[in-house]
Amino acid sequence: MDSIAERRAALEARHPAWEPMTLDARLQACASADAFADRPFVVTDDRTLTYAQVAAQAGRLADGLATLGVRRGDRVGMLMANHPEFVPLKFAIARAGAVAIPFNFLYREEELGYVLRQSRCTVLVTMTRFSGLDYPAMLDAVAPGWEAGDAPALPDLRAVVLLPAAGAPERDGVLTVDGLAALGEERRGAANGQQADPGDVGDILYTSGTTGSPKGVMVTHDAVQRTGYASALTRAFEDGRRILFSLPCYHMFGYVEGLIAAMFVGGAIVPRTAFAPADYFTSIERHGATEILCVPTMTIALLGAPERREHDLSSVFALLSGAAPAPVWLWEKVRAELGITEFTTGYGMTECGGAMTLTLPEDRIERHASTVGRPKLAGVAGIADRGGDLCRYRAVDPETGEALGEGETGELVSTGPTHMTGFWEKPDQTAAALRDGWVHSGDLGRVGEDGYLQLTGRSKELYKSGGELVMPKEVEDLLSGHPQVSQAYAVGVPDERWGEVGCAWIVAEPGSEVDPAELIALCKDGLARFKVPKHVLLIAADELPTTPTGKVQKFRLAERAAQQITG
């Protein structure tokens, strides 16, 4: 294989200038006869879709959406795991000039109802079932009348399209994904004339916030492609890179670092609907994956799985690890036991367009463990006066916003061509997070003289469990509704497997006895799995750490929880 430098040079030669285009136009360019038409694009156990096949299918689906009444700027929701249908549907929405909203498919009823209402989604494409969740039944609960396109609770929702799961019953009169494609086949060209512009919003991706409700981050067609190209360049993709991942495409991780990045070298994705070490090993061997996407908890699970010795893993040589730092010992074991020689880790936010920094595959292991990388190498897609970096980071005083010097610790802020245009219909939150073109992360860290970032903490109360952001207020509101709970405070505590897990501090109602197991069961019923606290600790009201003005100091609760749990 060519060296890292040679691979980067080849990629830059293939893209000598940056041409802004819509997502569907990028697919058409990749699917042309002189590009990657006959190359595999989506590889699963049951079927392989080439670039040309995905483009053709996306065209039919786009015409179907237009026939349903989808127009430029409308919002089309997607409740879909990493099924192969996700890819043509995603590009079909762009082809119809609409905005895609890939929702978290682990949402429970209340969460799903909120994002459907807040996004003013006009069409929803959803699985019938996944991971024990029955989506039509959830819609029955949150939006009666949805089947007929007349749900008073969701007045903007005009139609629902179902992707039937094996063995799950369909709903009479409700269009399926295959039916949508057939509708488009009958109305060829229905989406013509609706195409968006590269600078239009192409995606709204919901992320957690401190206000207790998710916020829809708006990013443009051009932005996600710049980020994907920069990732391919930084990770030094070889021609035809094949990326295996189970991280869902409602996240920037799977969507941009997997799907979009692969397109710039005519590569393929090997999407999996769930993570299991044995499945990863089988898929690497069966499909010849050259890179895997993980978070540290997944990497630890891979190393601990005995099945790895039963498979030929010689094709895979690269690993991108995100969401949380990984220690030196983990990188060393990956190299020794999985034979992986090129590592990258990074940092970013949905508000910035995904991962904005990455370590380089040629960096020393110590740098992967001690930093979260430098701004991605973006070349022609980056900032010209920053040497082609994808973005610019600096630390500022969290109180005054004053810029700090290199190596000084403060709130990390960033600016660049991939950053969000704002939060969907949340002007106050947009103004707070996006100031004078700079996104304020809420994360504390420093930028070294070499441009590499180090994270030191969070100024926000959010915590991240298994790579998923958790809003404490959402957990607290649920627990506070229990009749025996007077006050509830959710904090994140370190966990070797998940990076962080939730811990709920509970002040009981006077004279009441609280059962921690009952509270955890309540959370399991009402929240997505990653939001459910692992620990419940009891505390008296007069033992709560507070400021002189009486505000509870949650960072002290987090410190106390960590001490109590770890001993």
PDB file of C-alpha atoms in Angstrom, residues 17 25 75 86 159 213 264 272 287 306 356 372 469 496 513:
ATOM      1  CA  ALA A  17     -10.435  22.565  -6.404  1.00  0.00           C
ATOM      2  CA  ALA A  25     -25.302  16.152  -6.951  1.00  0.00           C
ATOM      3  CA  ARG A  75     -38.613  18.547   6.360  1.00  0.00           C
ATOM      4  CA  PHE A  86     -31.120   4.561   4.734  1.00  0.00           C
ATOM      5  CA  ALA A 159     -47.719  11.233   5.366  1.00  0.00           C
ATOM      6  CA  SER A 213     -35.308  19.723  25.247  1.00  0.00           C
ATOM      7  CA  PHE A 264     -14.467  10.930  -1.948  1.00  0.00           C
ATOM      8  CA  ARG A 272     -24.366  -2.745  10.906  1.00  0.00           C
ATOM      9  CA  HIS A 287     -16.560  -7.948   3.514  1.00  0.00           C
ATOM     10  CA  PRO A 306     -12.365 -14.529  22.179  1.00  0.00           C
ATOM     11  CA  MET A 356     -13.529  19.081  13.725  1.00  0.00           C
ATOM     12  CA  VAL A 372      -8.098  15.015  20.792  1.00  0.00           C
ATOM     13  CA  LEU A 469     -25.071  13.114  25.231  1.00  0.00           C
ATOM     14  CA  GLU A 496     -14.397   2.287  32.553  1.00  0.00           C
ATOM     15  CA  GLU A 513     -38.574   5.661  51.711  1.00  0.00           C
TER      16      GLU A 513
END
